[in-house]
mmCIF file of C-alpha atoms and ligand atoms in Angstrom:
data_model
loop_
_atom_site.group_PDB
_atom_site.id
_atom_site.type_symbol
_atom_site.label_atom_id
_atom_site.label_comp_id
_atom_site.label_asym_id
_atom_site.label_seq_id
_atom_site.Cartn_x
_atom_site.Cartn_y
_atom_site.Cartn_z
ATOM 1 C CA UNK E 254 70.338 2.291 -55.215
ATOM 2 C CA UNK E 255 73.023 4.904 -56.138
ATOM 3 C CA UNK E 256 74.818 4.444 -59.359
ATOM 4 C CA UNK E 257 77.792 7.397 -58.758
ATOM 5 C CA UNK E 258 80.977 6.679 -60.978
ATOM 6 C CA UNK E 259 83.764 5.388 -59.216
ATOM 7 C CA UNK E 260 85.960 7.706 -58.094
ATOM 8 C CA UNK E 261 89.688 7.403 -58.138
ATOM 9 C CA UNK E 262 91.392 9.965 -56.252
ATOM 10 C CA UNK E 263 95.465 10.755 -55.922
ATOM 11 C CA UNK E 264 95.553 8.175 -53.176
ATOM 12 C CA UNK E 265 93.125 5.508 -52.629
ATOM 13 C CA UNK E 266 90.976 4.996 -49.936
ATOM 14 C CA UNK E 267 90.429 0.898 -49.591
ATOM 15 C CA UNK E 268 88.273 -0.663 -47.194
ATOM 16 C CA UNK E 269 87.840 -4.089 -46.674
ATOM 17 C CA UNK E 270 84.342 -5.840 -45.207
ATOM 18 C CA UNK E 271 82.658 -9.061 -44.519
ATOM 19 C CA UNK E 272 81.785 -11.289 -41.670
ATOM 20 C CA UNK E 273 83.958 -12.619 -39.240
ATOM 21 C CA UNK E 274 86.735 -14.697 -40.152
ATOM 22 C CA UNK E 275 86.582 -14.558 -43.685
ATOM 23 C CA UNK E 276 90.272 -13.123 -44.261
ATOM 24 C CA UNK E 277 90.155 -9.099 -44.163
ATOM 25 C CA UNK E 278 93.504 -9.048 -42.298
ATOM 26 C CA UNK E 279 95.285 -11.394 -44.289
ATOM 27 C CA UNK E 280 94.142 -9.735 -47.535
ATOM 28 C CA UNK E 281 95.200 -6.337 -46.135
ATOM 29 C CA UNK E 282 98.317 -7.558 -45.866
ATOM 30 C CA UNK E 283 98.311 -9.042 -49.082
ATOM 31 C CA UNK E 284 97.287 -5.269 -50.974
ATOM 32 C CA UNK E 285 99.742 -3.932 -49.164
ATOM 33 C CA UNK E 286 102.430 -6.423 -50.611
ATOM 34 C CA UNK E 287 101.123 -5.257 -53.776
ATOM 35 C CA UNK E 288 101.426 -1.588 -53.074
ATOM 36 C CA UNK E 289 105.002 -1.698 -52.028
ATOM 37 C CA UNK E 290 105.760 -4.172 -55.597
ATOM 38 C CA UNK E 291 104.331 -0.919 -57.357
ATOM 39 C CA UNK E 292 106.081 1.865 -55.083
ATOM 40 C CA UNK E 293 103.069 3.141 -54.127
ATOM 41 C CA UNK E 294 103.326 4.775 -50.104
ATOM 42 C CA UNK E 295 100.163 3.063 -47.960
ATOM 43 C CA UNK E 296 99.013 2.782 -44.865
ATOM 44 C CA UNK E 297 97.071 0.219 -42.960
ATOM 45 C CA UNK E 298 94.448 0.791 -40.154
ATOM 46 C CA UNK E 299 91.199 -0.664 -38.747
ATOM 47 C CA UNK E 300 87.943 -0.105 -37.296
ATOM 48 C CA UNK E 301 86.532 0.324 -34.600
ATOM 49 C CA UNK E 302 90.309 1.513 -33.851
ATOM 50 C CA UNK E 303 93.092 3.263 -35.522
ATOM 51 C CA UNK E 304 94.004 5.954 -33.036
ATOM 52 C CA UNK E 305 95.012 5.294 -29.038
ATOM 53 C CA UNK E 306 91.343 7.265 -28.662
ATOM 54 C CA UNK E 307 89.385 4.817 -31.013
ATOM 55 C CA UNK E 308 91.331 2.061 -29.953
ATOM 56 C CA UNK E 309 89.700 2.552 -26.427
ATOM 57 C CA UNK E 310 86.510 2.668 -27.763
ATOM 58 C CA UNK E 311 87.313 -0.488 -29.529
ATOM 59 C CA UNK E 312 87.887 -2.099 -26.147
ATOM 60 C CA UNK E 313 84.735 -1.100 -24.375
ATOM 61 C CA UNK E 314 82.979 -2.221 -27.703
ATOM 62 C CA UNK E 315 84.531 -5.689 -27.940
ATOM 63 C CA UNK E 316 84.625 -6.252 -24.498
ATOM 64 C CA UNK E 317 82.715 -9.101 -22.946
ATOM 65 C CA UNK E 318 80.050 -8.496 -20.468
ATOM 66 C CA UNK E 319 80.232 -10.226 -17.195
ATOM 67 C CA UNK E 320 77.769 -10.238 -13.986
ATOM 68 C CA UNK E 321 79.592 -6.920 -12.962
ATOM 69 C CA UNK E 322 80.199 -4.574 -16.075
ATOM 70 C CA UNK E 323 77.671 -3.076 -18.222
ATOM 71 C CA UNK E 324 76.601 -3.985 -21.771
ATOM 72 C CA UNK E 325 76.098 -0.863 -24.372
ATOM 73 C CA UNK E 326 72.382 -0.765 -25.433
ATOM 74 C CA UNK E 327 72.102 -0.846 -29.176
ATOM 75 C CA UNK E 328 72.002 2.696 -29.771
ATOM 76 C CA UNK E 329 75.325 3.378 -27.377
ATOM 77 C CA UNK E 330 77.371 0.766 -29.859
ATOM 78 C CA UNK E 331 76.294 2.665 -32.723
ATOM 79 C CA UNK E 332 77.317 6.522 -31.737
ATOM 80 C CA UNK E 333 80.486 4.367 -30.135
ATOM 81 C CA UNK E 334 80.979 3.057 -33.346
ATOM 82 C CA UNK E 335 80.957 6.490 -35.457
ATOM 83 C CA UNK E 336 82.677 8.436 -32.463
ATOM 84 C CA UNK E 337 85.955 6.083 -33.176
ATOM 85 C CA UNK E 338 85.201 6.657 -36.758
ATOM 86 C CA UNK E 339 84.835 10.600 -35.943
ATOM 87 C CA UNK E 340 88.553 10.124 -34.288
ATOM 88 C CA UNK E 341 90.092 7.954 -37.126
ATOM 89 C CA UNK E 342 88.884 9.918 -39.696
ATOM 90 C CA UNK E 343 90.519 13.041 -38.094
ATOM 91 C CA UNK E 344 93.578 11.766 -37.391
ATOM 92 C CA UNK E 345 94.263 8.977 -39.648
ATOM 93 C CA UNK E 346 92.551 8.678 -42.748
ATOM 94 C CA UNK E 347 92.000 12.044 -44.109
ATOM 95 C CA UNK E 348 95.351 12.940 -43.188
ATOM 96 C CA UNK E 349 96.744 10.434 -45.040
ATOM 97 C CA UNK E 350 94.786 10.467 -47.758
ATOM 98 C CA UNK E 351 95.528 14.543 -48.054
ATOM 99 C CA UNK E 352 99.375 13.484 -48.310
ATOM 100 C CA UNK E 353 98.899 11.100 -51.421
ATOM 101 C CA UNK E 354 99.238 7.919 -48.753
ATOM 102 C CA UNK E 355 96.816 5.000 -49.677
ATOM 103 C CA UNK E 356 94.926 4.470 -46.822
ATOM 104 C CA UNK E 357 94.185 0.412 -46.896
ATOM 105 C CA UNK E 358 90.950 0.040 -43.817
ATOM 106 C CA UNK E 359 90.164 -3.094 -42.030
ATOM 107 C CA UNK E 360 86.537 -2.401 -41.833
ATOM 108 C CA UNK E 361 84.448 1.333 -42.191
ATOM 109 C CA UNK E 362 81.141 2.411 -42.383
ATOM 110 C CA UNK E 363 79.360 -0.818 -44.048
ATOM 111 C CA UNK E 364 80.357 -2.766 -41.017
ATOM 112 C CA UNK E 365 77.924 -0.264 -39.085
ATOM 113 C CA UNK E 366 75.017 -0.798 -42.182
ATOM 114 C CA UNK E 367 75.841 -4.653 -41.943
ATOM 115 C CA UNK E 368 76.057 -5.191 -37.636
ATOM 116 C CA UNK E 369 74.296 -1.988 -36.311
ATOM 117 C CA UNK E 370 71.767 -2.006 -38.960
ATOM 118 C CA UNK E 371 71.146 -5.660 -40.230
ATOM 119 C CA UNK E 372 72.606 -7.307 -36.875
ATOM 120 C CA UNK E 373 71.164 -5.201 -34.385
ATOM 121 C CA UNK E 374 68.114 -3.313 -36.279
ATOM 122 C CA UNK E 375 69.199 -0.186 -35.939
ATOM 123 C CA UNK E 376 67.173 1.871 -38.523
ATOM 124 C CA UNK E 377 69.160 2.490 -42.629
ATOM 125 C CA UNK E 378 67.571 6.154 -41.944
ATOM 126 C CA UNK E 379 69.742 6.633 -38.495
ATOM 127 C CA UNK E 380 72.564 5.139 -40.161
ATOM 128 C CA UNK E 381 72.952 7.526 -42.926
ATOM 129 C CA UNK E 382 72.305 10.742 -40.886
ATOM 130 C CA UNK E 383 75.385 9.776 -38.522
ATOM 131 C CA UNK E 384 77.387 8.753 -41.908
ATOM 132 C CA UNK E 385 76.541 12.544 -43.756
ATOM 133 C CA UNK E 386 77.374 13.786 -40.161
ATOM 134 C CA UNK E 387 81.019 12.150 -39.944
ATOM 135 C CA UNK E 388 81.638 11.850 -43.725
ATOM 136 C CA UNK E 389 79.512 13.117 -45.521
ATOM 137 C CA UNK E 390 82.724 14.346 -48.621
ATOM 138 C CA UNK E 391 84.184 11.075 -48.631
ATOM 139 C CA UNK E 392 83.632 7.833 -49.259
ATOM 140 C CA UNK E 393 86.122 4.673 -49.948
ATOM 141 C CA UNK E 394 87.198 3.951 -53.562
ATOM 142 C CA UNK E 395 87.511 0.690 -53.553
ATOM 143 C CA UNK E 396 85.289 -2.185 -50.971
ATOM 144 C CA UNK E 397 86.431 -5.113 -51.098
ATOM 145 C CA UNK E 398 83.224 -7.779 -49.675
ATOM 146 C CA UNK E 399 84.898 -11.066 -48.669
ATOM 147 C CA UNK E 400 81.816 -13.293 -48.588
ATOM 148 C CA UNK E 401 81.219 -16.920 -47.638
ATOM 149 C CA UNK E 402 78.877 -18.727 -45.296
ATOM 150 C CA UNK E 403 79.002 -17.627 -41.928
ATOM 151 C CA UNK E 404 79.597 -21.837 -41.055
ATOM 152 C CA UNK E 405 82.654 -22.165 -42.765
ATOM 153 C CA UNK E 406 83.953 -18.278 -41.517
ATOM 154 C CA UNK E 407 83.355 -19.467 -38.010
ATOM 155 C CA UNK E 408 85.162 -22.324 -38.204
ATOM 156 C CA UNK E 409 88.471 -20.568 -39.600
ATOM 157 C CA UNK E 410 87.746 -18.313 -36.458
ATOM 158 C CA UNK E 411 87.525 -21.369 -33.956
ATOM 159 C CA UNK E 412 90.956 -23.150 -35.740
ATOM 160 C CA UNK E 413 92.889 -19.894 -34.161
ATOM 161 C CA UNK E 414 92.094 -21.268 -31.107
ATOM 162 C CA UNK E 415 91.610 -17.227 -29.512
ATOM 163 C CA UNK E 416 88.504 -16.222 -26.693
ATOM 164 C CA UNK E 417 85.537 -14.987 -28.851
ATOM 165 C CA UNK E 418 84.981 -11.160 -28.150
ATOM 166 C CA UNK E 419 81.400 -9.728 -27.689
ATOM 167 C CA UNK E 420 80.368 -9.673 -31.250
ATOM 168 C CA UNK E 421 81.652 -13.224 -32.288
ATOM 169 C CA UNK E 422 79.516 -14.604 -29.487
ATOM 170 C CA UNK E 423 76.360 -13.467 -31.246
ATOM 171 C CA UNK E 424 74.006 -16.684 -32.586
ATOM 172 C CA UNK E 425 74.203 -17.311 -36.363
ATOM 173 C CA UNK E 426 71.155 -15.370 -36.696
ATOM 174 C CA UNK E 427 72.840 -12.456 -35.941
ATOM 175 C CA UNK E 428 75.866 -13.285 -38.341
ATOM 176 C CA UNK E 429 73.120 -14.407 -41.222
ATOM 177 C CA UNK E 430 71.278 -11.172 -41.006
ATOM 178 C CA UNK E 431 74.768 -9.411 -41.110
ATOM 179 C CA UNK E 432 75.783 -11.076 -44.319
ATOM 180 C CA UNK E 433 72.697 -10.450 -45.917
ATOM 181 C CA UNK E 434 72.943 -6.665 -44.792
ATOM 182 C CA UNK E 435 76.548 -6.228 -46.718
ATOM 183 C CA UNK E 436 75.304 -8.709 -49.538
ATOM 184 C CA UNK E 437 72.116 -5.803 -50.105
ATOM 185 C CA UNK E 438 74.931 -2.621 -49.584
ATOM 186 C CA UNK E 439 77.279 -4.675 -52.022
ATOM 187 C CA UNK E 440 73.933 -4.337 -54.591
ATOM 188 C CA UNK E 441 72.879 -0.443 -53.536
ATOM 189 C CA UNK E 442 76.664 0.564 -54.328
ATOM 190 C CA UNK E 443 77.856 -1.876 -57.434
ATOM 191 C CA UNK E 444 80.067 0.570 -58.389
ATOM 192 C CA UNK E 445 82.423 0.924 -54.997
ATOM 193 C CA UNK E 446 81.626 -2.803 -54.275
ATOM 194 C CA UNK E 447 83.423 -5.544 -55.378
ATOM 195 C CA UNK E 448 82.446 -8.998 -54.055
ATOM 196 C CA UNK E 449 85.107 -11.705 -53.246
ATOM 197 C CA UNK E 450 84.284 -15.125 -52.770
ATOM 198 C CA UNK E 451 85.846 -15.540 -49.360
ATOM 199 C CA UNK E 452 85.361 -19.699 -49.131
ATOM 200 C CA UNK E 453 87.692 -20.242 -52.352
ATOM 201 C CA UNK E 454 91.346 -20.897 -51.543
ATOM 202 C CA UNK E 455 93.862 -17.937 -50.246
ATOM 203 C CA UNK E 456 95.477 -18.013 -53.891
ATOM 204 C CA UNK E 457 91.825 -18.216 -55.957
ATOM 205 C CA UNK E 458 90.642 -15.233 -53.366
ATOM 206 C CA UNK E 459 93.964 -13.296 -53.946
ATOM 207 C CA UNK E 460 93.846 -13.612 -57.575
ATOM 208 C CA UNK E 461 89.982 -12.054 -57.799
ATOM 209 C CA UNK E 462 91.580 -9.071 -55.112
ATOM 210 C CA UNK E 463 94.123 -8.505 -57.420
ATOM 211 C CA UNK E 464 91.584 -8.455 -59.954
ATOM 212 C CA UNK E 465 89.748 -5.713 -58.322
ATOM 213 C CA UNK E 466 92.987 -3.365 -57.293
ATOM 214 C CA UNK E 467 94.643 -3.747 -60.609
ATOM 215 C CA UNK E 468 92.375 -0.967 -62.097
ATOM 216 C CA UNK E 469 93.423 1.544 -59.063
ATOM 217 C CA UNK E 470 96.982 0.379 -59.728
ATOM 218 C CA UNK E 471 96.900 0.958 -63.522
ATOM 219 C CA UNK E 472 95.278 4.746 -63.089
ATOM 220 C CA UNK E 473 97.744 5.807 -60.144
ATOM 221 C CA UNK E 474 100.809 4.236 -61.788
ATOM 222 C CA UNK E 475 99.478 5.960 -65.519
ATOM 223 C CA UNK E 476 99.093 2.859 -67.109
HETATM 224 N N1 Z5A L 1278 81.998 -3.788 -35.920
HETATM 225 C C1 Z5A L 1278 80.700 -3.299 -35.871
HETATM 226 O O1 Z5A L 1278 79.816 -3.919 -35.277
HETATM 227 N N2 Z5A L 1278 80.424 -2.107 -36.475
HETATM 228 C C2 Z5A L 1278 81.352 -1.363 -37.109
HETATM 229 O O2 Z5A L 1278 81.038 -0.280 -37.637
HETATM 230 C C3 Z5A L 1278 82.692 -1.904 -37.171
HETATM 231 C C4 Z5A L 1278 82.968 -3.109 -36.570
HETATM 232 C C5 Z5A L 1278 83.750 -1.118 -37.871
HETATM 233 C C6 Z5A L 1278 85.598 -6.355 -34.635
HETATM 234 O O3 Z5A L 1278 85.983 -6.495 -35.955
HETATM 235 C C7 Z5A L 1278 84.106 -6.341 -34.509
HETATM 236 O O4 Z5A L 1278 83.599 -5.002 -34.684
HETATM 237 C C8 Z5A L 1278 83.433 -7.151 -35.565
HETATM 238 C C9 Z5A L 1278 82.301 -6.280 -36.094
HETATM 239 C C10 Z5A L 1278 82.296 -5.066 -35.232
HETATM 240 N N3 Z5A L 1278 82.953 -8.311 -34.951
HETATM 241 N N4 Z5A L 1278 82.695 -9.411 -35.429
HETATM 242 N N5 Z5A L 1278 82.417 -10.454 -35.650
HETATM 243 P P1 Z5A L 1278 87.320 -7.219 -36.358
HETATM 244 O O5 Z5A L 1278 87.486 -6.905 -37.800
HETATM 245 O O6 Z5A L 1278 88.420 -6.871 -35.469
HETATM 246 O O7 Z5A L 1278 86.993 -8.778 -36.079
HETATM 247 P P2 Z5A L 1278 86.688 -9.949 -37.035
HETATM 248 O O8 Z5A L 1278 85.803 -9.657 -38.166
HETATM 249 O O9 Z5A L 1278 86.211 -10.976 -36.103
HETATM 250 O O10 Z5A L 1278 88.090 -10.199 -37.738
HETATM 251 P P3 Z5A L 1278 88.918 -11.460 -37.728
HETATM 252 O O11 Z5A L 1278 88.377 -12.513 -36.861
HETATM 253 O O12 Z5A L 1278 90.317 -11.028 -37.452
HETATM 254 O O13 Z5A L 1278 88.746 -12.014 -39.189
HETATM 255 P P4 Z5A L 1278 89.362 -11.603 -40.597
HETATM 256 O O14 Z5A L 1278 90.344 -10.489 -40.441
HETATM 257 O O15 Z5A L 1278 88.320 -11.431 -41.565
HETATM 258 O O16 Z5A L 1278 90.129 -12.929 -40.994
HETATM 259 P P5 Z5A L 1278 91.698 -13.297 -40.981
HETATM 260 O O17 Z5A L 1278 92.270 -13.093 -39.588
HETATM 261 O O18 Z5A L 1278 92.395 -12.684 -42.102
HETATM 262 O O19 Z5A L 1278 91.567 -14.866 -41.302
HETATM 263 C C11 Z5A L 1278 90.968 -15.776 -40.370
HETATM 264 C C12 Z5A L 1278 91.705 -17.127 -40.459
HETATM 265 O O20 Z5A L 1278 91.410 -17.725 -41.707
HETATM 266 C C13 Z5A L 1278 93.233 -17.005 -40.384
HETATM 267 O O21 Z5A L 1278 93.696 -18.107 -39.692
HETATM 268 C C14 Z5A L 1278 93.659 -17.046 -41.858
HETATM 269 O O22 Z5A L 1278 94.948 -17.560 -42.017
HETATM 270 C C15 Z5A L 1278 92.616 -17.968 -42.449
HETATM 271 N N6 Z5A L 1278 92.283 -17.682 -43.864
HETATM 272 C C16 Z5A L 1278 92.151 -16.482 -44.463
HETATM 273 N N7 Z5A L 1278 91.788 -16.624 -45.764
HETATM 274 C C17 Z5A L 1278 91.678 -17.956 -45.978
HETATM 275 C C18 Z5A L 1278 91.319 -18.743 -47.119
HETATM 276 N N8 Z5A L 1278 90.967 -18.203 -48.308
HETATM 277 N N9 Z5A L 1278 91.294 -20.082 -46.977
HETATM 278 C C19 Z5A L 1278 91.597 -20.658 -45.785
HETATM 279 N N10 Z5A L 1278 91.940 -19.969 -44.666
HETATM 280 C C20 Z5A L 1278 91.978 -18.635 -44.762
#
């Protein structure tokens, strides 16, 4: 367990994590609504993606398998995974961040702890040689967990009616051990980590986020 201060930089780096379904893109959206009401220049991204590059590596890795293309073995998703991030970071993030823009993320490196590591098995030791490799200087400010039972996130993920990519066709297992993997980073970080109970409704949910932010509002706008 680390127990490092929080650290507020110029801009803010803000990622947002949890299981499928549970609302990270509509709670992106909904920081960045807040951002603009306090003048404060943003930007929003996601991973795996961000950058034409990584967004091609986000294809192969969502990508479902059929009888004629090849699956990536576990290891091959995971250095996919932080070669996107390798990209983003370049490219996106860090310049951003280095010109006072907020950088508001759809996902970063807990996803690879929570899928690669609790979904897949991959070991935490692997994990965090490939994270001090990649980004090693920086780490978000601010994670937002949505959390909620994978049932109930599944569902909101059926309503939209879309084809299930590669990941959401895993079995619960697979989404149970997931949860539990960004429940136990959520504990080894309690300082970055903020949980949000995801199953409450979008106002209840938006009122804890707002919760959370209002501190990294308050410091950047001097309050
Ligand atoms: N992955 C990985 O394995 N390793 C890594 O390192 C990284 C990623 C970075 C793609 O992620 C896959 O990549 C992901 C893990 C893997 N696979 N899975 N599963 P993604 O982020 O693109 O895919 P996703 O997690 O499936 O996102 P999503 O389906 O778009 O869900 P979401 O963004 O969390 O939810 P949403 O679109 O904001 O909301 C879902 C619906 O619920 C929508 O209709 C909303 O209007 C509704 N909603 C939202 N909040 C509420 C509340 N509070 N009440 C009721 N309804 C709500």
């Amino acid at each position: 367990m680390t127990n490092q201060a929080l650290t507020i930089n110029p801009a803010c780096f803000i990622t947002l994590e949890g299981g499928e379904g549970v609302g990270k893109t509509t709670n992106v959206n909904f920081i960045t609504a807040q951002l603009d009401n306090a003048g404060i220049p943003w930007i929003k991204t996601r991973e795996p993606g961000g950058t034409p590059l990584a967004e091609s590596i986000r294809n192969l890795l969502l990508a479902n398998t059929t009888e004629t293309t090849e699956a990536p073995c576990h290891l091959t998703e995971l250095l996919l995974m932080f070669a996107g991030r390798a990209q983003h970071l370049d490219q996106v993030i860090r310049p951003a961040l280095a010109k006072g823009i907020w950088v508001i993320c759809d996902r970063f490196t807990d996803a690879s702890y929570a899928y690669q590591g609790g979904g897949r098995g991959q070991s935490e030791a692997l994990l965090e040689q490939l994270e001090q490799l990649v980004h090693s200087d920086l780490q978000p400010d601010l994670t937002l967990l949505l959390d909620m039972p994978i049932e109930a996130a599944s569902a909101r993920v059926d309503s939209r009616g879309q084809q299930r990519d590669r990941f959401e066709q895993e079995q619960w297992a697979f989404f149970q051990r997931v949860r539990d993997a960004y429940l136990q980073r959520a504990h080894q970080h309690p300082l970055r980590f903020r949980v949000v109970d995801a199953a409450q409704s979008l106002p209840q949910v938006q009122q804890q986020v707002l919760e959370y932010l209002q501190p990294l509002l308050d410091k950047a706008l001097g309050a």
